[in-house]
Coordinates of C-alpha atoms in Angstrom, one line a residue:
X1 CA 133.3 147.5 122.0
X2 CA 134.2 150.7 124.2
X3 CA 134.9 149.4 127.8
X4 CA 134.9 151.6 131.2
X5 CA 138.0 153.2 132.2
X6 CA 139.6 151.4 135.4
X7 CA 142.6 152.9 136.9
X8 CA 143.8 149.4 138.3
X9 CA 147.2 149.1 139.8
X10 CA 150.7 148.8 137.2
X11 CA 153.8 146.6 138.7
X12 CA 155.7 149.4 136.8
X13 CA 154.0 152.4 139.1
X14 CA 154.7 150.4 142.4
X15 CA 157.6 152.7 144.3
X16 CA 158.5 149.4 145.6
X17 CA 158.6 147.1 143.0
X18 CA 162.0 145.5 142.4
X19 CA 163.8 147.9 140.2
X20 CA 165.7 144.3 138.4
X21 CA 162.0 143.4 137.0
X22 CA 160.5 147.2 136.3
X23 CA 163.9 147.4 134.0
X24 CA 163.2 144.0 132.4
X25 CA 160.1 145.4 131.2
X26 CA 160.7 148.8 130.1
X27 CA 163.6 146.9 128.1
X28 CA 161.2 144.7 126.3
X29 CA 158.9 147.9 125.8
X30 CA 161.8 149.6 124.5
X31 CA 162.5 146.6 122.1
X32 CA 159.4 146.3 120.5
X33 CA 159.0 150.0 120.1
X34 CA 162.1 150.0 118.0
X35 CA 161.8 146.7 116.2
X36 CA 158.5 147.9 115.1
X37 CA 158.7 151.6 114.6
X38 CA 155.4 152.4 116.1
X39 CA 156.0 155.9 116.1
X40 CA 157.4 156.3 112.5
X41 CA 153.8 158.4 111.2
X42 CA 154.3 161.1 114.4
X43 CA 157.2 162.2 112.9
X44 CA 155.4 165.2 110.6
X45 CA 153.6 166.2 114.3
X46 CA 156.5 166.6 116.0
X47 CA 158.4 168.3 112.9
X48 CA 155.4 170.6 113.3
X49 CA 155.5 171.3 116.7
X50 CA 159.4 171.5 116.9
X51 CA 159.3 174.6 114.1
X52 CA 157.4 176.8 116.7
X53 CA 160.7 177.0 119.2
X54 CA 163.3 178.7 119.7
X55 CA 165.6 175.7 120.3
X56 CA 164.2 172.4 118.8
X57 CA 164.1 170.5 122.0
X58 CA 161.6 167.4 123.3
X59 CA 161.3 166.7 127.1
X60 CA 160.1 163.3 127.0
X61 CA 157.9 162.2 130.5
X62 CA 157.9 158.8 131.5
X63 CA 160.6 157.4 129.1
X64 CA 160.5 154.0 130.6
X65 CA 163.6 152.9 128.5
X66 CA 162.9 155.1 126.0
X67 CA 161.1 153.2 123.4
X68 CA 161.3 154.4 119.8
X69 CA 163.4 157.4 120.8
X70 CA 166.5 156.7 118.9
X71 CA 164.5 156.2 115.4
X72 CA 162.1 159.3 116.2
X73 CA 165.9 161.1 117.1
X74 CA 167.2 159.7 113.7
X75 CA 164.0 161.0 111.4
X76 CA 163.8 164.1 112.8
X77 CA 167.4 165.2 113.1
X78 CA 168.0 164.6 109.3
X79 CA 166.2 168.1 108.9
X80 CA 166.2 169.4 112.4
X81 CA 170.4 169.4 113.3
X82 CA 170.0 171.0 116.0
X83 CA 167.6 168.6 117.8
X84 CA 168.4 167.7 121.5
X85 CA 165.7 164.6 123.5
X86 CA 166.1 164.6 127.0
X87 CA 164.8 161.5 128.6
X88 CA 162.9 161.4 132.0
X89 CA 161.1 159.2 134.5
X90 CA 159.9 158.7 137.8
X91 CA 161.9 155.5 137.8
X92 CA 164.8 155.6 135.1
X93 CA 166.1 152.8 133.5
X94 CA 169.8 154.4 133.3
X95 CA 171.2 151.7 132.1
X96 CA 168.8 152.0 128.8
X97 CA 169.6 155.7 128.6
X98 CA 173.2 155.7 128.8
X99 CA 172.9 153.4 125.6
X100 CA 170.4 155.5 123.7
X101 CA 172.6 158.5 124.4
X102 CA 176.0 157.3 123.6
X103 CA 174.4 155.7 120.5
X104 CA 173.2 159.6 119.6
X105 CA 176.5 161.3 120.3
X106 CA 175.0 162.9 123.3
X107 CA 171.8 164.5 121.4
X108 CA 170.0 162.1 123.5
X109 CA 170.3 163.5 126.9
X110 CA 168.6 162.5 130.1
X111 CA 168.0 163.2 133.8
X112 CA 169.1 160.4 136.1
X113 CA 166.7 161.6 139.2
X114 CA 162.8 161.0 139.2
X115 CA 161.3 163.5 137.4
X116 CA 157.3 164.3 138.2
X117 CA 155.3 164.6 135.0
X118 CA 153.2 167.1 137.3
X119 CA 156.4 169.1 138.3
X120 CA 158.7 169.2 135.7
X121 CA 162.0 171.0 136.5
X122 CA 162.0 174.9 135.1
X123 CA 165.7 174.7 133.0
X124 CA 163.6 171.2 131.1
X125 CA 162.2 173.5 128.3
X126 CA 160.8 172.1 125.4
X127 CA 157.8 169.9 123.4
X128 CA 157.1 167.4 126.1
X129 CA 155.7 163.9 124.7
X130 CA 153.9 161.4 126.4
X131 CA 154.7 158.4 124.7
X132 CA 152.1 155.6 125.8
X133 CA 152.7 157.1 129.3
X134 CA 149.8 159.5 129.6
X135 CA 147.3 156.3 131.5
X136 CA 149.8 156.2 133.9
X137 CA 148.1 159.0 135.9
X138 CA 144.7 159.4 137.7
X139 CA 142.6 162.0 136.0
X140 CA 143.0 164.8 138.7
X141 CA 146.6 164.4 138.2
X142 CA 146.6 164.0 134.5
X143 CA 145.1 168.1 135.2
X144 CA 147.9 168.7 136.7
X145 CA 150.2 167.6 134.5
X146 CA 148.6 169.9 131.5
X147 CA 148.7 172.5 133.9
X148 CA 152.3 173.0 134.4
X149 CA 152.5 172.4 130.9
X150 CA 150.5 175.8 130.3
X151 CA 152.2 177.2 133.3
X152 CA 155.7 177.1 131.6
X153 CA 154.1 177.9 128.3
X154 CA 155.3 174.2 126.9
X155 CA 153.7 172.2 123.8
X156 CA 152.5 168.9 124.6
X157 CA 152.4 166.0 123.0
X158 CA 150.5 162.6 123.5
X159 CA 150.7 159.4 121.7
X160 CA 149.1 156.2 122.0
X161 CA 148.6 153.2 120.4
X162 CA 146.2 151.6 122.1
X163 CA 142.4 152.5 122.6
X164 CA 140.3 151.4 125.3
X165 CA 137.9 148.5 123.8
X166 CA 137.4 144.9 124.3
X167 CA 139.4 144.1 121.1
X168 CA 142.5 145.9 121.9
X169 CA 142.3 144.3 126.0
X170 CA 141.9 140.7 124.4
X171 CA 144.8 141.2 122.3
X172 CA 147.3 143.0 124.9
X173 CA 146.5 140.3 127.0
X174 CA 147.0 137.5 125.4
X175 CA 150.0 138.8 122.8
X176 CA 152.1 140.6 125.4
X177 CA 153.2 137.4 127.5
X178 CA 153.6 135.7 123.9
X179 CA 155.9 138.6 122.8
X180 CA 158.4 138.6 126.2
X181 CA 158.7 135.1 125.1
X182 CA 159.6 135.5 121.5
X183 CA 161.9 138.9 121.7
X184 CA 163.5 138.1 125.2
X185 CA 166.7 136.5 123.8
X186 CA 167.2 139.2 121.6
X187 CA 167.2 142.1 124.0
X188 CA 170.0 143.9 124.9
X189 CA 171.7 144.0 127.3
X190 CA 172.2 139.8 127.1
X191 CA 171.5 139.0 131.1
X192 CA 170.9 135.3 132.6
X193 CA 168.5 136.7 135.2
X194 CA 166.8 138.0 132.4
X195 CA 166.1 134.6 130.7
X196 CA 166.1 132.5 134.6
X197 CA 163.0 135.2 135.1
X198 CA 161.5 135.2 131.5
X199 CA 161.6 131.0 130.5
X200 CA 162.2 129.0 134.0
X201 CA 160.7 131.5 136.6
X202 CA 157.9 133.1 134.1
X203 CA 157.9 136.4 136.2
X204 CA 158.0 138.5 133.0
X205 CA 155.6 137.3 130.9
X206 CA 153.3 137.9 134.1
X207 CA 154.0 141.2 134.5
X208 CA 153.5 141.7 130.8
X209 CA 150.4 140.1 130.8
X210 CA 149.4 141.9 134.0
X211 CA 150.5 145.9 133.1
X212 CA 149.8 145.2 129.5
X213 CA 145.9 144.3 130.1
X214 CA 145.7 147.1 132.4
X215 CA 147.4 150.0 130.3
X216 CA 144.2 149.3 127.5
X217 CA 142.2 149.7 130.9
X218 CA 143.5 152.7 132.0
X219 CA 143.4 154.3 128.6
X220 CA 142.1 157.9 128.3
X221 CA 139.5 158.6 125.0
X222 CA 139.6 161.8 123.5
X223 CA 136.6 163.4 125.0
X224 CA 138.6 162.6 128.6
X225 CA 141.7 164.5 127.0
X226 CA 139.2 167.0 126.0
X227 CA 137.4 167.6 129.3
X228 CA 140.6 167.6 131.3
X229 CA 142.5 170.2 129.0
X230 CA 139.3 172.6 129.3
X231 CA 139.8 171.7 133.0
X232 CA 143.4 172.9 133.3
X233 CA 143.4 175.6 130.6
X234 CA 141.0 177.8 132.4
X235 CA 142.2 180.9 130.1
X236 CA 141.8 179.6 127.0
X237 CA 145.6 180.0 126.1
X238 CA 146.3 176.7 124.4
X239 CA 145.3 175.1 121.0
X240 CA 144.6 171.6 121.1
X241 CA 143.9 169.2 118.8
X242 CA 143.5 165.2 118.7
X243 CA 143.0 162.5 115.7
X244 CA 145.0 159.8 114.8
X245 CA 147.6 159.1 112.3
X246 CA 149.2 155.7 110.3
X247 CA 147.6 152.8 109.6
X248 CA 147.1 149.2 111.0
X249 CA 149.1 148.1 113.7
X250 CA 151.2 151.5 113.2
X251 CA 148.2 153.9 114.1
X252 CA 149.1 156.1 116.6
X253 CA 146.4 158.5 118.8
X254 CA 147.4 161.6 119.7
X255 CA 146.5 164.7 121.4
X256 CA 148.6 168.2 121.2
X257 CA 148.3 171.6 123.1
X258 CA 150.4 174.3 122.0
X259 CA 150.6 177.8 123.2
X260 CA 148.1 180.3 120.7
X261 CA 150.9 182.6 121.4
X262 CA 153.6 180.4 120.1
X263 CA 156.2 183.6 120.0
X264 CA 156.0 183.4 123.6
X265 CA 157.7 179.9 123.6
X266 CA 160.8 179.6 125.6

C-alpha cells in the first residue's frame, strides 16, 4: 500500500550533526551496498548513457561514503577503459573517498569541498548519478537540481532500491538497526569508538532506524519525478525514461534524463 510523501528530517542532512556519526552511518551504507551489490543491474543503463559522452565519466552526487561505486567502476571499466568517476557530497566522507580512490588507482576521484546538487561546478562534466540520494531534496530543490543538469547539458540517472510503501517502511524500520548491529565489526576502518556507539551507547542503530524509515517516507515515485522533470525541462530538450531493473532484493527503480541532441554533450 502506497503512503503519502513526508519530508521529515534525516540526521544525515543536519548541518551541525556530528561528523563522526555521519561518517559511521555512511560507512555502514557503503558496506551494505558493496556487500549486496545493490546496483549490479544498473550497469547496462549506465553503459548506454556513458557511450553517448565524448569523455566517459560519472559525477556522483550525494555520494555518502561511495556505497556501490567500487563495483560499478569495476564492472564498467572492463569495457570502458578510460572511465573516471568523481565522488561529491555536501558533507564529504573524505576517509572513505580516499580509500576508494586508492583502490581504483586514482580512477575514482573525489572533491574534498562541499558540492551542492543544484550548483554543480562547471568543470565537473559527465553523467550525474544519484544512488539513493535524490530523496534528500525537497521538491523545489529537485527541480533546481534537474534545471542545473539541463543548463549544463549533462545526462542524469536517479536510482533507488526502495519505494514509498507501508511494506518498505516497516522493513526499513526493523532491518536497518539490526543490520548495523550485525555488520559493524566488519566495517573498515575498524574503530573502537564505532563499537562503543553501536553496542554500548546505541547511537548508530538509532540513527539508522530513524534515517532508514524517513528515507522511505521521502522517496519520490515515478509520477512525481516526471512532474518535476516537466517543470525543469520547459523547452523539452531532454528525453526522460523510467522503470525498474533487476530482481528480488536487487530491484532498482530508475529515472533517466538525456539531452535529445546528445552530440552536444561536453
